[in-house]
Structure formats: structure tokens, C-alpha cells
Amino acid sequence: SVEERGAQAIILGALDQIAWLFNLRGSDIAHNPVFFAYAIITTERAVLFLRALDEGNPGLEAATSKHLQSYGVEVKAYSKFFDEAPAIVNGQSVFLEPSTCSMALVDLVPEDKR
């Protein structure tokens, strides 16, 4: 678990991991069931940033959106990720999986908090 690694939050950028975590499927990429997204999970919140929201789409079917909301998942526009992520994880130790994490995600988290 994230806590076993000494972290209070995780930032995910790997599309397959995000699809698996939220049990969602998409069609952003032909012949693949994934969608463009980022996710941040902390001990207090779960935030899913979807590109479909930036394209004027609802991003999720109404029933799916309601289901995620019932578990406290916040859904936001993909374009807001880099502006909002630092505030969401501010002061927390963050786990970043090195094999799937981009340098852009690494740069969001101060070195002493990784």
C-alpha cells in the first residue's frame, strides 16, 4: 500500500493504472480501453482529472459520475491537473512509481516529499 511505503498520497499518470484503479474504460485511444487522465489519491481525497472534460464532453456517463461521487471521488478537467496537483499534495509525502512516472510528475513534488 501507499502508506506501507511511508507516503500519504500517490500521483498516477499511467493510463492503464488509472483505468484499473477506478474500474473505468474509455475510448480516447483507438483499440485500447484507456482514457487520458491523471489521478491523485490521498488519505483524505481521490481526484480524477479527465481530458474529456476539456473537450466539452461530460467525461463520464451520469450513472458513472454519480457512482464515483458516492465514493467521494472528485472529477476535474485534465487541463487543471498541473495547477491543482501541488495544492492537493502540499506538505504530504507522495509516492511516485518510477517505472511509469514522467519527469513532469516528479517535478510537481519536492524532492524531500518523494
PDB file of N, CA and C in Angstrom:
ATOM      1  N   SER A   1       0.839  -1.185   0.000  1.00  0.00           N
ATOM      2  CA  SER A   1       0.000   0.000   0.000  1.00  0.00           C
ATOM      3  C   SER A   1       0.884   1.249   0.000  1.00  0.00           C
ATOM      4  N   VAL A   2       0.261   2.352  -0.288  1.00  0.00           N
ATOM      5  CA  VAL A   2       0.972   3.635  -0.307  1.00  0.00           C
ATOM      6  C   VAL A   2       1.501   3.957   1.088  1.00  0.00           C
ATOM      7  N   GLU A   3       0.689   3.722   2.098  1.00  0.00           N
ATOM      8  CA  GLU A   3       1.124   4.010   3.473  1.00  0.00           C
ATOM      9  C   GLU A   3       2.294   3.127   3.894  1.00  0.00           C
ATOM     10  N   GLU A   4       2.343   1.887   3.419  1.00  0.00           N
ATOM     11  CA  GLU A   4       3.463   0.993   3.738  1.00  0.00           C
ATOM     12  C   GLU A   4       4.768   1.533   3.177  1.00  0.00           C
ATOM     13  N   ARG A   5       4.674   2.354   2.147  1.00  0.00           N
ATOM     14  CA  ARG A   5       5.859   2.965   1.547  1.00  0.00           C
ATOM     15  C   ARG A   5       6.187   4.306   2.202  1.00  0.00           C
ATOM     16  N   GLY A   6       5.473   4.633   3.279  1.00  0.00           N
ATOM     17  CA  GLY A   6       5.735   5.866   4.002  1.00  0.00           C
ATOM     18  C   GLY A   6       5.150   7.107   3.359  1.00  0.00           C
ATOM     19  N   ALA A   7       4.175   6.927   2.497  1.00  0.00           N
ATOM     20  CA  ALA A   7       3.579   8.064   1.797  1.00  0.00           C
ATOM     21  C   ALA A   7       2.141   8.286   2.252  1.00  0.00           C
ATOM     22  N   GLN A   8       1.685   9.511   2.028  1.00  0.00           N
ATOM     23  CA  GLN A   8       0.304   9.862   2.343  1.00  0.00           C
ATOM     24  C   GLN A   8      -0.516  10.100   1.084  1.00  0.00           C
ATOM     25  N   ALA A   9       0.143  10.052  -0.067  1.00  0.00           N
ATOM     26  CA  ALA A   9      -0.540  10.299  -1.337  1.00  0.00           C
ATOM     27  C   ALA A   9       0.191   9.573  -2.458  1.00  0.00           C
ATOM     28  N   ILE A  10      -0.531   9.374  -3.549  1.00  0.00           N
ATOM     29  CA  ILE A  10       0.061   8.820  -4.763  1.00  0.00           C
ATOM     30  C   ILE A  10      -0.466   9.629  -5.943  1.00  0.00           C
ATOM     31  N   ILE A  11       0.415   9.891  -6.874  1.00  0.00           N
ATOM     32  CA  ILE A  11       0.020  10.538  -8.118  1.00  0.00           C
ATOM     33  C   ILE A  11       0.213   9.516  -9.230  1.00  0.00           C
ATOM     34  N   LEU A  12      -0.844   9.306 -10.010  1.00  0.00           N
ATOM     35  CA  LEU A  12      -0.793   8.347 -11.107  1.00  0.00           C
ATOM     36  C   LEU A  12      -0.924   9.050 -12.454  1.00  0.00           C
ATOM     37  N   GLY A  13      -0.075   8.648 -13.382  1.00  0.00           N
ATOM     38  CA  GLY A  13      -0.146   9.155 -14.739  1.00  0.00           C
ATOM     39  C   GLY A  13      -0.248   8.046 -15.759  1.00  0.00           C
ATOM     40  N   ALA A  14      -0.072   6.803 -15.320  1.00  0.00           N
ATOM     41  CA  ALA A  14      -0.161   5.655 -16.224  1.00  0.00           C
ATOM     42  C   ALA A  14      -1.634   5.353 -16.487  1.00  0.00           C
ATOM     43  N   LEU A  15      -2.017   5.433 -17.747  1.00  0.00           N
ATOM     44  CA  LEU A  15      -3.427   5.320 -18.110  1.00  0.00           C
ATOM     45  C   LEU A  15      -4.042   3.984 -17.716  1.00  0.00           C
ATOM     46  N   ASP A  16      -3.293   2.906 -17.874  1.00  0.00           N
ATOM     47  CA  ASP A  16      -3.840   1.596 -17.506  1.00  0.00           C
ATOM     48  C   ASP A  16      -4.052   1.479 -16.002  1.00  0.00           C
ATOM     49  N   GLN A  17      -3.166   2.065 -15.218  1.00  0.00           N
ATOM     50  CA  GLN A  17      -3.319   2.024 -13.762  1.00  0.00           C
ATOM     51  C   GLN A  17      -4.552   2.806 -13.312  1.00  0.00           C
ATOM     52  N   ILE A  18      -4.767   3.944 -13.941  1.00  0.00           N
ATOM     53  CA  ILE A  18      -5.932   4.764 -13.596  1.00  0.00           C
ATOM     54  C   ILE A  18      -7.219   4.042 -13.973  1.00  0.00           C
ATOM     55  N   ALA A  19      -7.255   3.447 -15.167  1.00  0.00           N
ATOM     56  CA  ALA A  19      -8.441   2.703 -15.595  1.00  0.00           C
ATOM     57  C   ALA A  19      -8.722   1.545 -14.630  1.00  0.00           C
ATOM     58  N   TRP A  20      -7.674   0.840 -14.215  1.00  0.00           N
ATOM     59  CA  TRP A  20      -7.833  -0.281 -13.290  1.00  0.00           C
ATOM     60  C   TRP A  20      -8.307   0.203 -11.923  1.00  0.00           C
ATOM     61  N   LEU A  21      -7.667   1.247 -11.399  1.00  0.00           N
ATOM     62  CA  LEU A  21      -7.991   1.742 -10.059  1.00  0.00           C
ATOM     63  C   LEU A  21      -9.450   2.148  -9.928  1.00  0.00           C
ATOM     64  N   PHE A  22      -9.963   2.858 -10.928  1.00  0.00           N
ATOM     65  CA  PHE A  22     -11.342   3.346 -10.870  1.00  0.00           C
ATOM     66  C   PHE A  22     -12.327   2.404 -11.569  1.00  0.00           C
ATOM     67  N   ASN A  23     -11.817   1.306 -12.130  1.00  0.00           N
ATOM     68  CA  ASN A  23     -12.628   0.345 -12.872  1.00  0.00           C
ATOM     69  C   ASN A  23     -13.433   1.040 -13.972  1.00  0.00           C
ATOM     70  N   LEU A  24     -12.729   1.865 -14.743  1.00  0.00           N
ATOM     71  CA  LEU A  24     -13.340   2.602 -15.845  1.00  0.00           C
ATOM     72  C   LEU A  24     -12.691   2.184 -17.155  1.00  0.00           C
ATOM     73  N   ARG A  25     -13.431   2.340 -18.225  1.00  0.00           N
ATOM     74  CA  ARG A  25     -12.907   2.090 -19.563  1.00  0.00           C
ATOM     75  C   ARG A  25     -13.218   3.303 -20.421  1.00  0.00           C
ATOM     76  N   GLY A  26     -12.358   3.552 -21.393  1.00  0.00           N
ATOM     77  CA  GLY A  26     -12.559   4.711 -22.256  1.00  0.00           C
ATOM     78  C   GLY A  26     -12.267   4.376 -23.701  1.00  0.00           C
ATOM     79  N   SER A  27     -12.325   5.403 -24.522  1.00  0.00           N
ATOM     80  CA  SER A  27     -12.082   5.210 -25.951  1.00  0.00           C
ATOM     81  C   SER A  27     -11.236   6.333 -26.528  1.00  0.00           C
ATOM     82  N   ASP A  28     -10.427   6.974 -25.702  1.00  0.00           N
ATOM     83  CA  ASP A  28      -9.582   8.068 -26.176  1.00  0.00           C
ATOM     84  C   ASP A  28      -8.522   7.597 -27.165  1.00  0.00           C
ATOM     85  N   ILE A  29      -8.082   6.358 -27.018  1.00  0.00           N
ATOM     86  CA  ILE A  29      -7.034   5.805 -27.866  1.00  0.00           C
ATOM     87  C   ILE A  29      -7.616   4.595 -28.593  1.00  0.00           C
ATOM     88  N   ALA A  30      -7.579   4.636 -29.911  1.00  0.00           N
ATOM     89  CA  ALA A  30      -8.170   3.557 -30.712  1.00  0.00           C
ATOM     90  C   ALA A  30      -7.630   2.193 -30.291  1.00  0.00           C
ATOM     91  N   HIS A  31      -8.534   1.230 -30.171  1.00  0.00           N
ATOM     92  CA  HIS A  31      -8.213  -0.164 -29.875  1.00  0.00           C
ATOM     93  C   HIS A  31      -7.629  -0.373 -28.477  1.00  0.00           C
ATOM     94  N   ASN A  32      -7.786   0.610 -27.594  1.00  0.00           N
ATOM     95  CA  ASN A  32      -7.318   0.493 -26.210  1.00  0.00           C
ATOM     96  C   ASN A  32      -8.420   0.977 -25.277  1.00  0.00           C
ATOM     97  N   PRO A  33      -8.641   0.303 -24.178  1.00  0.00           N
ATOM     98  CA  PRO A  33      -9.746   0.686 -23.283  1.00  0.00           C
ATOM     99  C   PRO A  33      -9.373   1.762 -22.261  1.00  0.00           C
ATOM    100  N   VAL A  34      -8.364   2.543 -22.560  1.00  0.00           N
ATOM    101  CA  VAL A  34      -7.916   3.561 -21.609  1.00  0.00           C
ATOM    102  C   VAL A  34      -8.371   4.952 -22.064  1.00  0.00           C
ATOM    103  N   PHE A  35      -8.124   5.921 -21.210  1.00  0.00           N
ATOM    104  CA  PHE A  35      -8.529   7.296 -21.460  1.00  0.00           C
ATOM    105  C   PHE A  35      -7.452   8.208 -20.890  1.00  0.00           C
ATOM    106  N   PHE A  36      -7.361   9.421 -21.420  1.00  0.00           N
ATOM    107  CA  PHE A  36      -6.361  10.357 -20.934  1.00  0.00           C
ATOM    108  C   PHE A  36      -6.800  10.902 -19.582  1.00  0.00           C
ATOM    109  N   ALA A  37      -5.941  10.725 -18.592  1.00  0.00           N
ATOM    110  CA  ALA A  37      -6.294  11.125 -17.232  1.00  0.00           C
ATOM    111  C   ALA A  37      -5.056  11.182 -16.354  1.00  0.00           C
ATOM    112  N   TYR A  38      -5.216  11.857 -15.243  1.00  0.00           N
ATOM    113  CA  TYR A  38      -4.294  11.802 -14.114  1.00  0.00           C
ATOM    114  C   TYR A  38      -5.145  11.506 -12.901  1.00  0.00           C
ATOM    115  N   ALA A  39      -4.539  10.959 -11.866  1.00  0.00           N
ATOM    116  CA  ALA A  39      -5.267  10.719 -10.620  1.00  0.00           C
ATOM    117  C   ALA A  39      -4.357  11.021  -9.443  1.00  0.00           C
ATOM    118  N   ILE A  40      -4.967  11.550  -8.409  1.00  0.00           N
ATOM    119  CA  ILE A  40      -4.268  11.766  -7.136  1.00  0.00           C
ATOM    120  C   ILE A  40      -5.130  11.137  -6.054  1.00  0.00           C
ATOM    121  N   ILE A  41      -4.500  10.289  -5.261  1.00  0.00           N
ATOM    122  CA  ILE A  41      -5.180   9.659  -4.135  1.00  0.00           C
ATOM    123  C   ILE A  41      -4.413  10.045  -2.884  1.00  0.00           C
ATOM    124  N   THR A  42      -5.106  10.620  -1.918  1.00  0.00           N
ATOM    125  CA  THR A  42      -4.504  10.927  -0.628  1.00  0.00           C
ATOM    126  C   THR A  42      -5.294  10.183   0.447  1.00  0.00           C
ATOM    127  N   THR A  43      -4.887  10.348   1.674  1.00  0.00           N
ATOM    128  CA  THR A  43      -5.639   9.721   2.757  1.00  0.00           C
ATOM    129  C   THR A  43      -6.992  10.410   2.943  1.00  0.00           C
ATOM    130  N   GLU A  44      -7.152  11.597   2.368  1.00  0.00           N
ATOM    131  CA  GLU A  44      -8.380  12.370   2.524  1.00  0.00           C
ATOM    132  C   GLU A  44      -9.246  12.442   1.275  1.00  0.00           C
ATOM    133  N   ARG A  45      -8.636  12.334   0.097  1.00  0.00           N
ATOM    134  CA  ARG A  45      -9.378  12.560  -1.145  1.00  0.00           C
ATOM    135  C   ARG A  45      -8.890  11.680  -2.278  1.00  0.00           C
ATOM    136  N   ALA A  46      -9.759  11.580  -3.280  1.00  0.00           N
ATOM    137  CA  ALA A  46      -9.417  10.937  -4.552  1.00  0.00           C
ATOM    138  C   ALA A  46      -9.885  11.898  -5.645  1.00  0.00           C
ATOM    139  N   VAL A  47      -8.949  12.270  -6.516  1.00  0.00           N
ATOM    140  CA  VAL A  47      -9.270  13.235  -7.569  1.00  0.00           C
ATOM    141  C   VAL A  47      -8.868  12.642  -8.918  1.00  0.00           C
ATOM    142  N   LEU A  48      -9.806  12.645  -9.848  1.00  0.00           N
ATOM    143  CA  LEU A  48      -9.604  12.114 -11.188  1.00  0.00           C
ATOM    144  C   LEU A  48      -9.713  13.271 -12.178  1.00  0.00           C
ATOM    145  N   PHE A  49      -8.655  13.486 -12.939  1.00  0.00           N
ATOM    146  CA  PHE A  49      -8.616  14.569 -13.922  1.00  0.00           C
ATOM    147  C   PHE A  49      -8.799  13.954 -15.313  1.00  0.00           C
ATOM    148  N   LEU A  50      -9.888  14.297 -15.992  1.00  0.00           N
ATOM    149  CA  LEU A  50     -10.232  13.692 -17.284  1.00  0.00           C
ATOM    150  C   LEU A  50     -10.092  14.674 -18.437  1.00  0.00           C
ATOM    151  N   ARG A  51      -9.439  14.233 -19.508  1.00  0.00           N
ATOM    152  CA  ARG A  51      -9.292  15.081 -20.686  1.00  0.00           C
ATOM    153  C   ARG A  51     -10.624  15.330 -21.380  1.00  0.00           C
ATOM    154  N   ALA A  52     -11.509  14.380 -21.328  1.00  0.00           N
ATOM    155  CA  ALA A  52     -12.807  14.542 -21.998  1.00  0.00           C
ATOM    156  C   ALA A  52     -13.524  15.801 -21.528  1.00  0.00           C
ATOM    157  N   LEU A  53     -13.326  16.194 -20.291  1.00  0.00           N
ATOM    158  CA  LEU A  53     -13.966  17.411 -19.776  1.00  0.00           C
ATOM    159  C   LEU A  53     -13.430  18.660 -20.473  1.00  0.00           C
ATOM    160  N   ASP A  54     -12.181  18.617 -20.902  1.00  0.00           N
ATOM    161  CA  ASP A  54     -11.583  19.746 -21.613  1.00  0.00           C
ATOM    162  C   ASP A  54     -12.116  19.862 -23.035  1.00  0.00           C
ATOM    163  N   GLU A  55     -12.662  18.787 -23.546  1.00  0.00           N
ATOM    164  CA  GLU A  55     -13.133  18.753 -24.926  1.00  0.00           C
ATOM    165  C   GLU A  55     -14.623  19.032 -25.035  1.00  0.00           C
ATOM    166  N   GLY A  56     -15.228  19.499 -23.940  1.00  0.00           N
ATOM    167  CA  GLY A  56     -16.644  19.822 -23.956  1.00  0.00           C
ATOM    168  C   GLY A  56     -17.555  18.619 -23.769  1.00  0.00           C
ATOM    169  N   ASN A  57     -16.989  17.480 -23.441  1.00  0.00           N
ATOM    170  CA  ASN A  57     -17.780  16.274 -23.188  1.00  0.00           C
ATOM    171  C   ASN A  57     -18.071  16.167 -21.696  1.00  0.00           C
ATOM    172  N   PRO A  58     -19.116  15.443 -21.341  1.00  0.00           N
ATOM    173  CA  PRO A  58     -19.378  15.260 -19.910  1.00  0.00           C
ATOM    174  C   PRO A  58     -18.286  14.436 -19.232  1.00  0.00           C
ATOM    175  N   GLY A  59     -17.518  13.679 -20.016  1.00  0.00           N
ATOM    176  CA  GLY A  59     -16.423  12.896 -19.459  1.00  0.00           C
ATOM    177  C   GLY A  59     -16.845  11.534 -18.983  1.00  0.00           C
ATOM    178  N   LEU A  60     -17.977  11.463 -18.332  1.00  0.00           N
ATOM    179  CA  LEU A  60     -18.491  10.203 -17.801  1.00  0.00           C
ATOM    180  C   LEU A  60     -19.995  10.153 -18.008  1.00  0.00           C
ATOM    181  N   GLU A  61     -20.516   8.954 -18.117  1.00  0.00           N
ATOM    182  CA  GLU A  61     -21.969   8.818 -18.129  1.00  0.00           C
ATOM    183  C   GLU A  61     -22.498   9.232 -16.763  1.00  0.00           C
ATOM    184  N   ALA A  62     -23.723   9.706 -16.724  1.00  0.00           N
ATOM    185  CA  ALA A  62     -24.307  10.216 -15.481  1.00  0.00           C
ATOM    186  C   ALA A  62     -24.260   9.180 -14.355  1.00  0.00           C
ATOM    187  N   ALA A  63     -24.570   7.928 -14.661  1.00  0.00           N
ATOM    188  CA  ALA A  63     -24.568   6.888 -13.627  1.00  0.00           C
ATOM    189  C   ALA A  63     -23.154   6.648 -13.090  1.00  0.00           C
ATOM    190  N   THR A  64     -22.173   6.697 -13.966  1.00  0.00           N
ATOM    191  CA  THR A  64     -20.781   6.507 -13.547  1.00  0.00           C
ATOM    192  C   THR A  64     -20.329   7.670 -12.677  1.00  0.00           C
ATOM    193  N   SER A  65     -20.667   8.865 -13.093  1.00  0.00           N
ATOM    194  CA  SER A  65     -20.317  10.054 -12.316  1.00  0.00           C
ATOM    195  C   SER A  65     -20.942   9.994 -10.922  1.00  0.00           C
ATOM    196  N   LYS A  66     -22.203   9.615 -10.861  1.00  0.00           N
ATOM    197  CA  LYS A  66     -22.900   9.506  -9.575  1.00  0.00           C
ATOM    198  C   LYS A  66     -22.250   8.432  -8.699  1.00  0.00           C
ATOM    199  N   HIS A  67     -21.874   7.320  -9.318  1.00  0.00           N
ATOM    200  CA  HIS A  67     -21.220   6.234  -8.570  1.00  0.00           C
ATOM    201  C   HIS A  67     -19.893   6.708  -7.974  1.00  0.00           C
ATOM    202  N   LEU A  68     -19.071   7.366  -8.785  1.00  0.00           N
ATOM    203  CA  LEU A  68     -17.789   7.871  -8.280  1.00  0.00           C
ATOM    204  C   LEU A  68     -18.006   8.890  -7.162  1.00  0.00           C
ATOM    205  N   GLN A  69     -18.969   9.776  -7.349  1.00  0.00           N
ATOM    206  CA  GLN A  69     -19.265  10.780  -6.320  1.00  0.00           C
ATOM    207  C   GLN A  69     -19.700  10.120  -5.014  1.00  0.00           C
ATOM    208  N   SER A  70     -20.425   9.008  -5.112  1.00  0.00           N
ATOM    209  CA  SER A  70     -20.885   8.324  -3.894  1.00  0.00           C
ATOM    210  C   SER A  70     -19.715   7.784  -3.071  1.00  0.00           C
ATOM    211  N   TYR A  71     -18.566   7.588  -3.726  1.00  0.00           N
ATOM    212  CA  TYR A  71     -17.354   7.153  -3.027  1.00  0.00           C
ATOM    213  C   TYR A  71     -16.411   8.318  -2.737  1.00  0.00           C
ATOM    214  N   GLY A  72     -16.870   9.525  -3.011  1.00  0.00           N
ATOM    215  CA  GLY A  72     -16.073  10.704  -2.702  1.00  0.00           C
ATOM    216  C   GLY A  72     -15.035  11.076  -3.738  1.00  0.00           C
ATOM    217  N   VAL A  73     -15.106  10.490  -4.928  1.00  0.00           N
ATOM    218  CA  VAL A  73     -14.148  10.805  -5.983  1.00  0.00           C
ATOM    219  C   VAL A  73     -14.532  12.128  -6.635  1.00  0.00           C
ATOM    220  N   GLU A  74     -13.597  13.050  -6.656  1.00  0.00           N
ATOM    221  CA  GLU A  74     -13.800  14.322  -7.340  1.00  0.00           C
ATOM    222  C   GLU A  74     -13.344  14.168  -8.785  1.00  0.00           C
ATOM    223  N   VAL A  75     -14.118  14.680  -9.715  1.00  0.00           N
ATOM    224  CA  VAL A  75     -13.762  14.613 -11.129  1.00  0.00           C
ATOM    225  C   VAL A  75     -13.541  16.031 -11.634  1.00  0.00           C
ATOM    226  N   LYS A  76     -12.363  16.250 -12.219  1.00  0.00           N
ATOM    227  CA  LYS A  76     -11.983  17.579 -12.677  1.00  0.00           C
ATOM    228  C   LYS A  76     -11.419  17.509 -14.090  1.00  0.00           C
ATOM    229  N   ALA A  77     -11.289  18.652 -14.707  1.00  0.00           N
ATOM    230  CA  ALA A  77     -10.734  18.733 -16.058  1.00  0.00           C
ATOM    231  C   ALA A  77      -9.237  18.423 -16.046  1.00  0.00           C
ATOM    232  N   TYR A  78      -8.808  17.687 -17.032  1.00  0.00           N
ATOM    233  CA  TYR A  78      -7.408  17.299 -17.231  1.00  0.00           C
ATOM    234  C   TYR A  78      -6.488  18.518 -17.248  1.00  0.00           C
ATOM    235  N   SER A  79      -6.932  19.580 -17.880  1.00  0.00           N
ATOM    236  CA  SER A  79      -6.108  20.788 -18.016  1.00  0.00           C
ATOM    237  C   SER A  79      -5.833  21.473 -16.682  1.00  0.00           C
ATOM    238  N   LYS A  80      -6.567  21.118 -15.643  1.00  0.00           N
ATOM    239  CA  LYS A  80      -6.360  21.725 -14.320  1.00  0.00           C
ATOM    240  C   LYS A  80      -5.343  20.962 -13.476  1.00  0.00           C
ATOM    241  N   PHE A  81      -4.908  19.805 -13.962  1.00  0.00           N
ATOM    242  CA  PHE A  81      -4.050  18.944 -13.149  1.00  0.00           C
ATOM    243  C   PHE A  81      -2.796  19.652 -12.645  1.00  0.00           C
ATOM    244  N   PHE A  82      -2.011  20.222 -13.530  1.00  0.00           N
ATOM    245  CA  PHE A  82      -0.723  20.793 -13.112  1.00  0.00           C
ATOM    246  C   PHE A  82      -0.890  22.053 -12.263  1.00  0.00           C
ATOM    247  N   ASP A  83      -2.027  22.705 -12.349  1.00  0.00           N
ATOM    248  CA  ASP A  83      -2.304  23.849 -11.486  1.00  0.00           C
ATOM    249  C   ASP A  83      -2.771  23.415 -10.103  1.00  0.00           C
ATOM    250  N   GLU A  84      -3.574  22.358 -10.044  1.00  0.00           N
ATOM    251  CA  GLU A  84      -4.191  21.956  -8.779  1.00  0.00           C
ATOM    252  C   GLU A  84      -3.428  20.878  -8.007  1.00  0.00           C
ATOM    253  N   ALA A  85      -2.657  20.061  -8.691  1.00  0.00           N
ATOM    254  CA  ALA A  85      -1.961  18.951  -8.029  1.00  0.00           C
ATOM    255  C   ALA A  85      -1.058  19.395  -6.878  1.00  0.00           C
ATOM    256  N   PRO A  86      -0.240  20.450  -7.056  1.00  0.00           N
ATOM    257  CA  PRO A  86       0.632  20.826  -5.940  1.00  0.00           C
ATOM    258  C   PRO A  86      -0.137  21.164  -4.661  1.00  0.00           C
ATOM    259  N   ALA A  87      -1.276  21.801  -4.785  1.00  0.00           N
ATOM    260  CA  ALA A  87      -2.070  22.150  -3.602  1.00  0.00           C
ATOM    261  C   ALA A  87      -2.699  20.908  -2.967  1.00  0.00           C
ATOM    262  N   ILE A  88      -3.088  19.946  -3.786  1.00  0.00           N
ATOM    263  CA  ILE A  88      -3.721  18.733  -3.263  1.00  0.00           C
ATOM    264  C   ILE A  88      -2.739  17.928  -2.417  1.00  0.00           C
ATOM    265  N   VAL A  89      -1.485  17.853  -2.838  1.00  0.00           N
ATOM    266  CA  VAL A  89      -0.494  17.042  -2.116  1.00  0.00           C
ATOM    267  C   VAL A  89       0.427  17.882  -1.230  1.00  0.00           C
ATOM    268  N   ASN A  90       0.160  19.150  -1.101  1.00  0.00           N
ATOM    269  CA  ASN A  90       1.014  20.068  -0.353  1.00  0.00           C
ATOM    270  C   ASN A  90       1.352  19.536   1.044  1.00  0.00           C
ATOM    271  N   GLY A  91       2.629  19.436   1.324  1.00  0.00           N
ATOM    272  CA  GLY A  91       3.103  19.016   2.644  1.00  0.00           C
ATOM    273  C   GLY A  91       3.051  17.522   2.903  1.00  0.00           C
ATOM    274  N   GLN A  92       2.560  16.751   1.959  1.00  0.00           N
ATOM    275  CA  GLN A  92       2.432  15.308   2.151  1.00  0.00           C
ATOM    276  C   GLN A  92       3.578  14.561   1.468  1.00  0.00           C
ATOM    277  N   SER A  93       3.898  13.406   2.001  1.00  0.00           N
ATOM    278  CA  SER A  93       4.838  12.513   1.326  1.00  0.00           C
ATOM    279  C   SER A  93       4.071  11.851   0.195  1.00  0.00           C
ATOM    280  N   VAL A  94       4.673  11.852  -0.998  1.00  0.00           N
ATOM    281  CA  VAL A  94       3.976  11.376  -2.185  1.00  0.00           C
ATOM    282  C   VAL A  94       4.744  10.214  -2.806  1.00  0.00           C
ATOM    283  N   PHE A  95       4.023   9.137  -3.100  1.00  0.00           N
ATOM    284  CA  PHE A  95       4.618   8.012  -3.805  1.00  0.00           C
ATOM    285  C   PHE A  95       4.448   8.237  -5.299  1.00  0.00           C
ATOM    286  N   LEU A  96       5.542   8.146  -6.021  1.00  0.00           N
ATOM    287  CA  LEU A  96       5.551   8.203  -7.481  1.00  0.00           C
ATOM    288  C   LEU A  96       6.211   6.930  -7.971  1.00  0.00           C
ATOM    289  N   GLU A  97       5.498   6.151  -8.764  1.00  0.00           N
ATOM    290  CA  GLU A  97       6.075   4.905  -9.262  1.00  0.00           C
ATOM    291  C   GLU A  97       7.094   5.221 -10.351  1.00  0.00           C
ATOM    292  N   PRO A  98       8.363   4.936 -10.108  1.00  0.00           N
ATOM    293  CA  PRO A  98       9.407   5.348 -11.050  1.00  0.00           C
ATOM    294  C   PRO A  98       9.297   4.746 -12.445  1.00  0.00           C
ATOM    295  N   SER A  99       8.743   3.561 -12.566  1.00  0.00           N
ATOM    296  CA  SER A  99       8.682   2.922 -13.891  1.00  0.00           C
ATOM    297  C   SER A  99       7.603   3.506 -14.795  1.00  0.00           C
ATOM    298  N   THR A 100       6.661   4.257 -14.240  1.00  0.00           N
ATOM    299  CA  THR A 100       5.581   4.808 -15.055  1.00  0.00           C
ATOM    300  C   THR A 100       5.420   6.309 -14.912  1.00  0.00           C
ATOM    301  N   CYS A 101       6.253   6.920 -14.123  1.00  0.00           N
ATOM    302  CA  CYS A 101       6.095   8.334 -13.802  1.00  0.00           C
ATOM    303  C   CYS A 101       6.920   9.217 -14.740  1.00  0.00           C
ATOM    304  N   SER A 102       6.301  10.265 -15.251  1.00  0.00           N
ATOM    305  CA  SER A 102       7.022  11.201 -16.114  1.00  0.00           C
ATOM    306  C   SER A 102       7.795  12.213 -15.256  1.00  0.00           C
ATOM    307  N   MET A 103       8.761  12.863 -15.848  1.00  0.00           N
ATOM    308  CA  MET A 103       9.512  13.908 -15.133  1.00  0.00           C
ATOM    309  C   MET A 103       8.600  15.070 -14.766  1.00  0.00           C
ATOM    310  N   ALA A 104       7.577  15.323 -15.554  1.00  0.00           N
ATOM    311  CA  ALA A 104       6.629  16.393 -15.228  1.00  0.00           C
ATOM    312  C   ALA A 104       5.946  16.105 -13.887  1.00  0.00           C
ATOM    313  N   LEU A 105       5.638  14.843 -13.632  1.00  0.00           N
ATOM    314  CA  LEU A 105       5.031  14.486 -12.347  1.00  0.00           C
ATOM    315  C   LEU A 105       6.059  14.565 -11.224  1.00  0.00           C
ATOM    316  N   VAL A 106       7.261  14.115 -11.481  1.00  0.00           N
ATOM    317  CA  VAL A 106       8.320  14.185 -10.472  1.00  0.00           C
ATOM    318  C   VAL A 106       8.546  15.634 -10.062  1.00  0.00           C
ATOM    319  N   ASP A 107       8.550  16.535 -11.028  1.00  0.00           N
ATOM    320  CA  ASP A 107       8.801  17.950 -10.747  1.00  0.00           C
ATOM    321  C   ASP A 107       7.705  18.602  -9.911  1.00  0.00           C
ATOM    322  N   LEU A 108       6.532  17.996  -9.830  1.00  0.00           N
ATOM    323  CA  LEU A 108       5.439  18.541  -9.009  1.00  0.00           C
ATOM    324  C   LEU A 108       5.687  18.377  -7.514  1.00  0.00           C
ATOM    325  N   VAL A 109       6.499  17.395  -7.166  1.00  0.00           N
ATOM    326  CA  VAL A 109       6.681  17.037  -5.766  1.00  0.00           C
ATOM    327  C   VAL A 109       8.092  17.396  -5.321  1.00  0.00           C
ATOM    328  N   PRO A 110       8.225  18.186  -4.253  1.00  0.00           N
ATOM    329  CA  PRO A 110       9.573  18.495  -3.758  1.00  0.00           C
ATOM    330  C   PRO A 110      10.345  17.213  -3.436  1.00  0.00           C
ATOM    331  N   GLU A 111      11.623  17.242  -3.685  1.00  0.00           N
ATOM    332  CA  GLU A 111      12.451  16.040  -3.508  1.00  0.00           C
ATOM    333  C   GLU A 111      12.323  15.432  -2.119  1.00  0.00           C
ATOM    334  N   ASP A 112      12.225  16.243  -1.089  1.00  0.00           N
ATOM    335  CA  ASP A 112      12.137  15.710   0.274  1.00  0.00           C
ATOM    336  C   ASP A 112      10.773  15.111   0.585  1.00  0.00           C
ATOM    337  N   LYS A 113       9.815  15.232  -0.339  1.00  0.00           N
ATOM    338  CA  LYS A 113       8.471  14.665  -0.132  1.00  0.00           C
ATOM    339  C   LYS A 113       8.209  13.460  -1.026  1.00  0.00           C
ATOM    340  N   ARG A 114       9.211  13.027  -1.815  1.00  0.00           N
ATOM    341  CA  ARG A 114       9.052  11.848  -2.677  1.00  0.00           C
ATOM    342  C   ARG A 114       9.495  10.597  -1.964  1.00  0.00           C
TER     343      ARG A 114
END
